[in-house]
């Protein structure tokens, strides 16, 4: 993977070099791009999901953000420092929302509190924040219950809204996405960001125009003044759109078509290892599975069954045939680059059907059982094909899997409403810290923990690592937590994704391991 | 005199054959090379569908027989693996076996859908034509309204509603029946119209009048006297309808609305295959598409010939 990273680095370096040249003349440039699925909602606190956050991040901004190399950089806050009670943030002065209102500390307090509400999908990120103190118009203190060394990392996706606008439009509470709630904020947005949404047809077309009053105008290398985004579900159609020049940039070209894109004059593709792990989740907490022929018992409650699944999945075959080589087979729900990742845990077991069958027999399921696998079909690279491959691999150990592949807008509510026995999910880590993974996926009642997995020892560790400021001690806690998780196997990891973007020559969008296109750095010639 | 039955049987066989040959239909059939080829191809497809489990080297619907490592292999004559005559799809399924099984599924769905649509249409058509009055108006106006909407859209709608109404755990198991129901329900108006027209004519004939005079109940007249005499045009329509139903099923599956991807029909195979067209894996879409074209073409030709042969005006 090293050469991939080098490639990405080279691209970003060349972007920096272009900065000087571009800064002089900011001509209006349009970029047209596509990916397979649209943002699920424009409500900035409703869905903590990659494409949604990427879209909202063009319109809304947070106190702290990440640059394309994923370093923390100032956004609405210009500086921050820990205090006795939490963290103090100095806000940028002279920032206005698209509606014209000035950004003040009151808006920050409102937004943090909004993101902490029951219907917010981001509340897990900021559970440590107990209150927000407005010191003056441009100073705000986030009070935490005990010291929280990683709070700035947790704030990169907590977008700031205008409190007046939210009150006026009756959206002081985030949209309840899993309950399909309709609110004003899911189609309308009023942020401080570099782009303003001028046209929004969900799943069809979204047009954004540059915000002339943006605080960062002229400070970034980008020259894109108009963004036209059109989601195209069908992979072949997406590539055809790039080949025909209809779009300048495809975020997720199908991996099998990269060679074709690379061999076409005027087009190229770039790859970089992504911080996103793809894995299966099992409902191990239920008394009985909803979709299984086994009654009165839950096969997934037995760790031996989960380990057997892991032994039966041929990750190398998936990498070679399904992913065309563009994935890194793995064994933990954390990708290289996340604090807590280690090579030993991340080495998947070798395929061993005999051992897997023995484990199944030991658990009392020697004759196998049936279950439904819920799978998205427009979220991750080749997600449906991965699930299909798993169906035949699991048939070898007697698990008769029925596949239900659905668009992600129908798949994710199944997980959040705890309505699935066996599912595919991918997890990226914006904080680059394992605590994010534990708190969402493994802690008892974690908001994306649909497995029913619950371990008091792990819960205590996760709580403790939130307030531990001694870095070596905290790292040791993370390691210990991973030891517990790896032994319990609440999830079975398949691989970590490798990103591939397809671009027209003359269009530069710096690649980032979080799969977020940062258009403020994008240059169109 | 003929106490021994054997000579009688031997004698009757050629006689029956001669009767078929010398009948109107037989005469027309054996003088139409198109019809003979079309019939041969159709019969070959029906046989392949019926015998798929015995002819196919692998069972692609049994996941345990599929190895992902064999995925995306080209056909054996184009430099691929000898075990896979037409190559493999992206999941490592043998394409030849998958086409046999997928074609079988397509034909079964097509036949069942036509049978369902035909039964419904013929019954409603005879009732509407024979009874007339408000029953006729009601049935035929519903048919007219449905005919203004393209059949495939009706099928998509019914299929979508059907899938949603099923409880999730039954969805995969019953999706084939839902598809049959949806396609059948989308083409009953054709049958109803033709049958009603014929029934209107038959109703005024003397034998029906006579049956009425002797006091037979309406349902019995419809069943025993009207129905057998309106079936000729229905037979033509059913043959052409079969081709349309197979296309409709392929369309639904191509749109991801039909049968689940783990038990692919021809439409599902084409959908999967077209995602790989750009990357040079042409065989995954090409062979199922070719199969579909040949099958539908043959059935259509047969239907066309039958229309001409059974229509006295065209003779």
PDB file of N, CA and C in Angstrom, chain A residues 419-501:
ATOM      1  N   UNK A 419     -33.298  -4.567  13.725  1.00  0.00           N
ATOM      2  CA  UNK A 419     -34.228  -5.493  13.083  1.00  0.00           C
ATOM      3  C   UNK A 419     -33.496  -6.492  12.210  1.00  0.00           C
ATOM      4  N   UNK A 420     -32.240  -6.743  12.497  1.00  0.00           N
ATOM      5  CA  UNK A 420     -31.485  -7.633  11.631  1.00  0.00           C
ATOM      6  C   UNK A 420     -30.720  -8.670  12.443  1.00  0.00           C
ATOM      7  N   UNK A 421     -30.614  -9.880  11.891  1.00  0.00           N
ATOM      8  CA  UNK A 421     -29.902 -10.970  12.564  1.00  0.00           C
ATOM      9  C   UNK A 421     -28.435 -10.996  12.170  1.00  0.00           C
ATOM     10  N   UNK A 422     -28.203 -10.621  10.917  1.00  0.00           N
ATOM     11  CA  UNK A 422     -26.895 -10.865  10.334  1.00  0.00           C
ATOM     12  C   UNK A 422     -26.765  -9.813   9.239  1.00  0.00           C
ATOM     13  N   UNK A 423     -25.730  -8.970   9.314  1.00  0.00           N
ATOM     14  CA  UNK A 423     -25.703  -7.847   8.373  1.00  0.00           C
ATOM     15  C   UNK A 423     -24.287  -7.456   8.001  1.00  0.00           C
ATOM     16  N   UNK A 424     -24.187  -6.753   6.899  1.00  0.00           N
ATOM     17  CA  UNK A 424     -22.905  -6.197   6.464  1.00  0.00           C
ATOM     18  C   UNK A 424     -22.897  -4.708   6.790  1.00  0.00           C
ATOM     19  N   UNK A 425     -21.771  -4.265   7.325  1.00  0.00           N
ATOM     20  CA  UNK A 425     -21.630  -2.850   7.646  1.00  0.00           C
ATOM     21  C   UNK A 425     -20.176  -2.461   7.413  1.00  0.00           C
ATOM     22  N   UNK A 426     -19.946  -1.190   7.128  1.00  0.00           N
ATOM     23  CA  UNK A 426     -18.589  -0.680   7.025  1.00  0.00           C
ATOM     24  C   UNK A 426     -18.425   0.437   8.032  1.00  0.00           C
ATOM     25  N   UNK A 427     -17.229   0.606   8.546  1.00  0.00           N
ATOM     26  CA  UNK A 427     -17.046   1.623   9.573  1.00  0.00           C
ATOM     27  C   UNK A 427     -15.772   2.415   9.317  1.00  0.00           C
ATOM     28  N   UNK A 428     -15.915   3.706   9.132  1.00  0.00           N
ATOM     29  CA  UNK A 428     -14.774   4.598   9.016  1.00  0.00           C
ATOM     30  C   UNK A 428     -14.581   5.313  10.339  1.00  0.00           C
ATOM     31  N   UNK A 429     -13.396   5.817  10.570  1.00  0.00           N
ATOM     32  CA  UNK A 429     -13.108   6.376  11.893  1.00  0.00           C
ATOM     33  C   UNK A 429     -12.601   7.809  11.760  1.00  0.00           C
ATOM     34  N   UNK A 430     -13.517   8.802  11.759  1.00  0.00           N
ATOM     35  CA  UNK A 430     -13.078  10.184  11.555  1.00  0.00           C
ATOM     36  C   UNK A 430     -12.149  10.693  12.665  1.00  0.00           C
ATOM     37  N   UNK A 431     -12.271  10.146  13.886  1.00  0.00           N
ATOM     38  CA  UNK A 431     -11.408  10.635  14.970  1.00  0.00           C
ATOM     39  C   UNK A 431     -10.032   9.974  14.940  1.00  0.00           C
ATOM     40  N   UNK A 432      -9.867   8.944  14.102  1.00  0.00           N
ATOM     41  CA  UNK A 432      -8.632   8.154  14.025  1.00  0.00           C
ATOM     42  C   UNK A 432      -8.261   7.565  15.374  1.00  0.00           C
ATOM     43  N   UNK A 433      -9.259   7.292  16.196  1.00  0.00           N
ATOM     44  CA  UNK A 433      -9.007   6.766  17.535  1.00  0.00           C
ATOM     45  C   UNK A 433      -9.997   5.630  17.807  1.00  0.00           C
ATOM     46  N   UNK A 434      -9.507   4.548  18.412  1.00  0.00           N
ATOM     47  CA  UNK A 434     -10.350   3.366  18.622  1.00  0.00           C
ATOM     48  C   UNK A 434     -11.577   3.633  19.490  1.00  0.00           C
ATOM     49  N   UNK A 435     -11.496   4.667  20.326  1.00  0.00           N
ATOM     50  CA  UNK A 435     -12.648   4.933  21.189  1.00  0.00           C
ATOM     51  C   UNK A 435     -13.923   5.106  20.379  1.00  0.00           C
ATOM     52  N   UNK A 436     -13.794   5.720  19.211  1.00  0.00           N
ATOM     53  CA  UNK A 436     -14.937   5.944  18.324  1.00  0.00           C
ATOM     54  C   UNK A 436     -15.575   4.619  17.934  1.00  0.00           C
ATOM     55  N   UNK A 437     -14.732   3.618  17.662  1.00  0.00           N
ATOM     56  CA  UNK A 437     -15.237   2.301  17.257  1.00  0.00           C
ATOM     57  C   UNK A 437     -15.940   1.626  18.433  1.00  0.00           C
ATOM     58  N   UNK A 438     -15.252   1.627  19.589  1.00  0.00           N
ATOM     59  CA  UNK A 438     -15.837   0.966  20.770  1.00  0.00           C
ATOM     60  C   UNK A 438     -17.174   1.592  21.139  1.00  0.00           C
ATOM     61  N   UNK A 439     -17.218   2.938  21.164  1.00  0.00           N
ATOM     62  CA  UNK A 439     -18.407   3.585  21.710  1.00  0.00           C
ATOM     63  C   UNK A 439     -19.609   3.412  20.785  1.00  0.00           C
ATOM     64  N   UNK A 440     -19.386   3.361  19.461  1.00  0.00           N
ATOM     65  CA  UNK A 440     -20.525   3.194  18.550  1.00  0.00           C
ATOM     66  C   UNK A 440     -20.894   1.719  18.373  1.00  0.00           C
ATOM     67  N   UNK A 441     -19.890   0.856  18.265  1.00  0.00           N
ATOM     68  CA  UNK A 441     -20.153  -0.505  17.794  1.00  0.00           C
ATOM     69  C   UNK A 441     -20.131  -1.583  18.870  1.00  0.00           C
ATOM     70  N   UNK A 442     -19.400  -1.335  19.967  1.00  0.00           N
ATOM     71  CA  UNK A 442     -19.209  -2.446  20.904  1.00  0.00           C
ATOM     72  C   UNK A 442     -19.705  -2.171  22.309  1.00  0.00           C
ATOM     73  N   UNK A 443     -19.830  -0.903  22.669  1.00  0.00           N
ATOM     74  CA  UNK A 443     -20.294  -0.595  24.011  1.00  0.00           C
ATOM     75  C   UNK A 443     -21.759  -1.030  24.142  1.00  0.00           C
ATOM     76  N   UNK A 444     -22.158  -1.416  25.365  1.00  0.00           N
ATOM     77  CA  UNK A 444     -23.545  -1.826  25.572  1.00  0.00           C
ATOM     78  C   UNK A 444     -24.480  -0.703  25.130  1.00  0.00           C
ATOM     79  N   UNK A 445     -25.391  -0.984  24.232  1.00  0.00           N
ATOM     80  CA  UNK A 445     -26.344   0.023  23.769  1.00  0.00           C
ATOM     81  C   UNK A 445     -25.758   1.060  22.837  1.00  0.00           C
ATOM     82  N   UNK A 446     -24.540   0.858  22.333  1.00  0.00           N
ATOM     83  CA  UNK A 446     -23.954   1.811  21.378  1.00  0.00           C
ATOM     84  C   UNK A 446     -24.897   2.025  20.211  1.00  0.00           C
ATOM     85  N   UNK A 447     -24.923   3.255  19.663  1.00  0.00           N
ATOM     86  CA  UNK A 447     -26.027   3.567  18.745  1.00  0.00           C
ATOM     87  C   UNK A 447     -25.969   2.756  17.447  1.00  0.00           C
ATOM     88  N   UNK A 448     -24.802   2.227  17.057  1.00  0.00           N
ATOM     89  CA  UNK A 448     -24.752   1.363  15.882  1.00  0.00           C
ATOM     90  C   UNK A 448     -24.444  -0.086  16.284  1.00  0.00           C
ATOM     91  N   UNK A 449     -24.590  -0.381  17.587  1.00  0.00           N
ATOM     92  CA  UNK A 449     -24.344  -1.738  18.042  1.00  0.00           C
ATOM     93  C   UNK A 449     -25.652  -2.526  17.984  1.00  0.00           C
ATOM     94  N   UNK A 450     -25.914  -3.135  16.814  1.00  0.00           N
ATOM     95  CA  UNK A 450     -27.161  -3.902  16.651  1.00  0.00           C
ATOM     96  C   UNK A 450     -26.943  -5.359  17.022  1.00  0.00           C
ATOM     97  N   UNK A 451     -25.791  -5.654  17.631  1.00  0.00           N
ATOM     98  CA  UNK A 451     -25.463  -7.049  17.884  1.00  0.00           C
ATOM     99  C   UNK A 451     -25.958  -7.528  19.248  1.00  0.00           C
ATOM    100  N   UNK A 452     -26.309  -6.570  20.120  1.00  0.00           N
ATOM    101  CA  UNK A 452     -26.655  -6.964  21.472  1.00  0.00           C
ATOM    102  C   UNK A 452     -25.440  -7.381  22.280  1.00  0.00           C
ATOM    103  N   UNK A 453     -24.243  -7.192  21.705  1.00  0.00           N
ATOM    104  CA  UNK A 453     -23.012  -7.540  22.420  1.00  0.00           C
ATOM    105  C   UNK A 453     -22.852  -6.614  23.618  1.00  0.00           C
ATOM    106  N   UNK A 454     -22.531  -7.166  24.753  1.00  0.00           N
ATOM    107  CA  UNK A 454     -22.441  -6.366  25.964  1.00  0.00           C
ATOM    108  C   UNK A 454     -21.447  -7.016  26.915  1.00  0.00           C
ATOM    109  N   UNK A 455     -20.432  -6.243  27.288  1.00  0.00           N
ATOM    110  CA  UNK A 455     -19.428  -6.761  28.199  1.00  0.00           C
ATOM    111  C   UNK A 455     -19.080  -5.650  29.197  1.00  0.00           C
ATOM    112  N   UNK A 456     -19.455  -5.822  30.469  1.00  0.00           N
ATOM    113  CA  UNK A 456     -19.232  -4.748  31.457  1.00  0.00           C
ATOM    114  C   UNK A 456     -17.769  -4.337  31.562  1.00  0.00           C
ATOM    115  N   UNK A 457     -16.887  -5.303  31.403  1.00  0.00           N
ATOM    116  CA  UNK A 457     -15.465  -4.997  31.519  1.00  0.00           C
ATOM    117  C   UNK A 457     -15.039  -4.043  30.399  1.00  0.00           C
ATOM    118  N   UNK A 458     -15.540  -4.328  29.187  1.00  0.00           N
ATOM    119  CA  UNK A 458     -15.238  -3.479  28.051  1.00  0.00           C
ATOM    120  C   UNK A 458     -15.865  -2.097  28.249  1.00  0.00           C
ATOM    121  N   UNK A 459     -17.130  -2.079  28.703  1.00  0.00           N
ATOM    122  CA  UNK A 459     -17.811  -0.800  28.933  1.00  0.00           C
ATOM    123  C   UNK A 459     -17.005   0.080  29.878  1.00  0.00           C
ATOM    124  N   UNK A 460     -16.495  -0.536  30.968  1.00  0.00           N
ATOM    125  CA  UNK A 460     -15.727   0.227  31.950  1.00  0.00           C
ATOM    126  C   UNK A 460     -14.466   0.795  31.308  1.00  0.00           C
ATOM    127  N   UNK A 461     -13.801  -0.022  30.505  1.00  0.00           N
ATOM    128  CA  UNK A 461     -12.585   0.434  29.838  1.00  0.00           C
ATOM    129  C   UNK A 461     -12.873   1.595  28.894  1.00  0.00           C
ATOM    130  N   UNK A 462     -13.979   1.481  28.153  1.00  0.00           N
ATOM    131  CA  UNK A 462     -14.314   2.519  27.179  1.00  0.00           C
ATOM    132  C   UNK A 462     -14.609   3.834  27.899  1.00  0.00           C
ATOM    133  N   UNK A 463     -15.322   3.732  29.034  1.00  0.00           N
ATOM    134  CA  UNK A 463     -15.578   4.927  29.840  1.00  0.00           C
ATOM    135  C   UNK A 463     -14.273   5.524  30.340  1.00  0.00           C
ATOM    136  N   UNK A 464     -13.391   4.658  30.808  1.00  0.00           N
ATOM    137  CA  UNK A 464     -12.147   5.127  31.410  1.00  0.00           C
ATOM    138  C   UNK A 464     -11.235   5.778  30.374  1.00  0.00           C
ATOM    139  N   UNK A 465     -11.213   5.217  29.160  1.00  0.00           N
ATOM    140  CA  UNK A 465     -10.269   5.775  28.179  1.00  0.00           C
ATOM    141  C   UNK A 465     -10.717   7.145  27.692  1.00  0.00           C
ATOM    142  N   UNK A 466     -11.982   7.469  27.950  1.00  0.00           N
ATOM    143  CA  UNK A 466     -12.498   8.769  27.544  1.00  0.00           C
ATOM    144  C   UNK A 466     -11.866   9.892  28.356  1.00  0.00           C
ATOM    145  N   UNK A 467     -11.548   9.602  29.614  1.00  0.00           N
ATOM    146  CA  UNK A 467     -11.054  10.669  30.476  1.00  0.00           C
ATOM    147  C   UNK A 467      -9.585  10.488  30.852  1.00  0.00           C
ATOM    148  N   UNK A 468      -8.955   9.460  30.344  1.00  0.00           N
ATOM    149  CA  UNK A 468      -7.549   9.210  30.688  1.00  0.00           C
ATOM    150  C   UNK A 468      -6.655  10.137  29.862  1.00  0.00           C
ATOM    151  N   UNK A 469      -5.893  11.005  30.529  1.00  0.00           N
ATOM    152  CA  UNK A 469      -5.077  11.951  29.775  1.00  0.00           C
ATOM    153  C   UNK A 469      -3.646  11.459  29.608  1.00  0.00           C
ATOM    154  N   UNK A 470      -3.260  10.466  30.383  1.00  0.00           N
ATOM    155  CA  UNK A 470      -1.913   9.916  30.267  1.00  0.00           C
ATOM    156  C   UNK A 470      -1.872   9.025  29.029  1.00  0.00           C
ATOM    157  N   UNK A 471      -1.176   9.483  28.005  1.00  0.00           N
ATOM    158  CA  UNK A 471      -1.262   8.809  26.696  1.00  0.00           C
ATOM    159  C   UNK A 471      -0.841   7.329  26.744  1.00  0.00           C
ATOM    160  N   UNK A 472       0.313   6.987  27.335  1.00  0.00           N
ATOM    161  CA  UNK A 472       0.678   5.555  27.357  1.00  0.00           C
ATOM    162  C   UNK A 472      -0.364   4.706  28.100  1.00  0.00           C
ATOM    163  N   UNK A 473      -0.899   5.214  29.201  1.00  0.00           N
ATOM    164  CA  UNK A 473      -1.897   4.457  29.958  1.00  0.00           C
ATOM    165  C   UNK A 473      -3.153   4.262  29.108  1.00  0.00           C
ATOM    166  N   UNK A 474      -3.516   5.322  28.376  1.00  0.00           N
ATOM    167  CA  UNK A 474      -4.712   5.256  27.547  1.00  0.00           C
ATOM    168  C   UNK A 474      -4.508   4.256  26.410  1.00  0.00           C
ATOM    169  N   UNK A 475      -3.329   4.294  25.803  1.00  0.00           N
ATOM    170  CA  UNK A 475      -3.040   3.353  24.724  1.00  0.00           C
ATOM    171  C   UNK A 475      -3.116   1.915  25.236  1.00  0.00           C
ATOM    172  N   UNK A 476      -2.634   1.707  26.452  1.00  0.00           N
ATOM    173  CA  UNK A 476      -2.705   0.364  27.043  1.00  0.00           C
ATOM    174  C   UNK A 476      -4.153  -0.076  27.221  1.00  0.00           C
ATOM    175  N   UNK A 477      -5.000   0.884  27.624  1.00  0.00           N
ATOM    176  CA  UNK A 477      -6.431   0.562  27.781  1.00  0.00           C
ATOM    177  C   UNK A 477      -7.041   0.146  26.442  1.00  0.00           C
ATOM    178  N   UNK A 478      -6.678   0.906  25.395  1.00  0.00           N
ATOM    179  CA  UNK A 478      -7.222   0.582  24.069  1.00  0.00           C
ATOM    180  C   UNK A 478      -6.790  -0.824  23.666  1.00  0.00           C
ATOM    181  N   UNK A 479      -5.516  -1.143  23.928  1.00  0.00           N
ATOM    182  CA  UNK A 479      -5.026  -2.481  23.584  1.00  0.00           C
ATOM    183  C   UNK A 479      -5.798  -3.560  24.326  1.00  0.00           C
ATOM    184  N   UNK A 480      -6.018  -3.291  25.612  1.00  0.00           N
ATOM    185  CA  UNK A 480      -6.737  -4.262  26.431  1.00  0.00           C
ATOM    186  C   UNK A 480      -8.164  -4.459  25.914  1.00  0.00           C
ATOM    187  N   UNK A 481      -8.777  -3.337  25.536  1.00  0.00           N
ATOM    188  CA  UNK A 481     -10.145  -3.419  25.020  1.00  0.00           C
ATOM    189  C   UNK A 481     -10.174  -4.248  23.730  1.00  0.00           C
ATOM    190  N   UNK A 482      -9.188  -4.053  22.869  1.00  0.00           N
ATOM    191  CA  UNK A 482      -9.155  -4.827  21.628  1.00  0.00           C
ATOM    192  C   UNK A 482      -8.965  -6.314  21.908  1.00  0.00           C
ATOM    193  N   UNK A 483      -8.142  -6.637  22.949  1.00  0.00           N
ATOM    194  CA  UNK A 483      -7.977  -8.053  23.292  1.00  0.00           C
ATOM    195  C   UNK A 483      -9.333  -8.679  23.635  1.00  0.00           C
ATOM    196  N   UNK A 484     -10.144  -7.927  24.397  1.00  0.00           N
ATOM    197  CA  UNK A 484     -11.462  -8.448  24.789  1.00  0.00           C
ATOM    198  C   UNK A 484     -12.338  -8.632  23.552  1.00  0.00           C
ATOM    199  N   UNK A 485     -12.354  -7.588  22.704  1.00  0.00           N
ATOM    200  CA  UNK A 485     -13.224  -7.634  21.529  1.00  0.00           C
ATOM    201  C   UNK A 485     -12.801  -8.753  20.584  1.00  0.00           C
ATOM    202  N   UNK A 486     -11.518  -8.884  20.344  1.00  0.00           N
ATOM    203  CA  UNK A 486     -11.058  -9.895  19.391  1.00  0.00           C
ATOM    204  C   UNK A 486     -11.404 -11.306  19.866  1.00  0.00           C
ATOM    205  N   UNK A 487     -11.351 -11.522  21.186  1.00  0.00           N
ATOM    206  CA  UNK A 487     -11.677 -12.850  21.710  1.00  0.00           C
ATOM    207  C   UNK A 487     -13.177 -13.123  21.584  1.00  0.00           C
ATOM    208  N   UNK A 488     -13.982 -12.065  21.720  1.00  0.00           N
ATOM    209  CA  UNK A 488     -15.444 -12.267  21.715  1.00  0.00           C
ATOM    210  C   UNK A 488     -16.019 -12.304  20.306  1.00  0.00           C
ATOM    211  N   UNK A 489     -15.282 -11.719  19.341  1.00  0.00           N
ATOM    212  CA  UNK A 489     -15.726 -11.726  17.936  1.00  0.00           C
ATOM    213  C   UNK A 489     -17.187 -11.286  17.767  1.00  0.00           C
ATOM    214  N   UNK A 490     -17.557 -10.100  18.253  1.00  0.00           N
ATOM    215  CA  UNK A 490     -18.931  -9.652  18.006  1.00  0.00           C
ATOM    216  C   UNK A 490     -19.147  -9.329  16.530  1.00  0.00           C
ATOM    217  N   UNK A 491     -18.070  -9.033  15.824  1.00  0.00           N
ATOM    218  CA  UNK A 491     -18.118  -8.776  14.391  1.00  0.00           C
ATOM    219  C   UNK A 491     -17.035  -9.624  13.728  1.00  0.00           C
ATOM    220  N   UNK A 492     -17.251  -9.939  12.459  1.00  0.00           N
ATOM    221  CA  UNK A 492     -16.221 -10.624  11.695  1.00  0.00           C
ATOM    222  C   UNK A 492     -15.792  -9.716  10.550  1.00  0.00           C
ATOM    223  N   UNK A 493     -14.554  -9.264  10.621  1.00  0.00           N
ATOM    224  CA  UNK A 493     -14.061  -8.330   9.614  1.00  0.00           C
ATOM    225  C   UNK A 493     -13.686  -9.082   8.347  1.00  0.00           C
ATOM    226  N   UNK A 494     -13.977  -8.454   7.199  1.00  0.00           N
ATOM    227  CA  UNK A 494     -13.596  -9.044   5.924  1.00  0.00           C
ATOM    228  C   UNK A 494     -12.338  -8.358   5.394  1.00  0.00           C
ATOM    229  N   UNK A 495     -12.447  -7.043   5.245  1.00  0.00           N
ATOM    230  CA  UNK A 495     -11.270  -6.329   4.746  1.00  0.00           C
ATOM    231  C   UNK A 495     -11.391  -4.837   5.044  1.00  0.00           C
ATOM    232  N   UNK A 496     -10.306  -4.139   4.733  1.00  0.00           N
ATOM    233  CA  UNK A 496     -10.333  -2.680   4.763  1.00  0.00           C
ATOM    234  C   UNK A 496     -10.374  -2.231   3.314  1.00  0.00           C
ATOM    235  N   UNK A 497     -11.164  -1.224   3.051  1.00  0.00           N
ATOM    236  CA  UNK A 497     -11.325  -0.787   1.663  1.00  0.00           C
ATOM    237  C   UNK A 497     -10.092  -0.047   1.158  1.00  0.00           C
ATOM    238  N   UNK A 498      -9.877  -0.156  -0.134  1.00  0.00           N
ATOM    239  CA  UNK A 498      -8.916   0.704  -0.805  1.00  0.00           C
ATOM    240  C   UNK A 498      -9.751   1.616  -1.696  1.00  0.00           C
ATOM    241  N   UNK A 499      -9.501   2.903  -1.565  1.00  0.00           N
ATOM    242  CA  UNK A 499     -10.284   3.858  -2.338  1.00  0.00           C
ATOM    243  C   UNK A 499      -9.741   3.980  -3.733  1.00  0.00           C
ATOM    244  N   UNK A 500     -10.631   4.163  -4.684  1.00  0.00           N
ATOM    245  CA  UNK A 500     -10.197   4.479  -6.032  1.00  0.00           C
ATOM    246  C   UNK A 500     -11.106   5.576  -6.551  1.00  0.00           C
ATOM    247  N   UNK A 501     -10.520   6.655  -7.030  1.00  0.00           N
ATOM    248  CA  UNK A 501     -11.312   7.729  -7.602  1.00  0.00           C
ATOM    249  C   UNK A 501     -10.978   7.809  -9.086  1.00  0.00           C
TER     250      UNK A 501
END
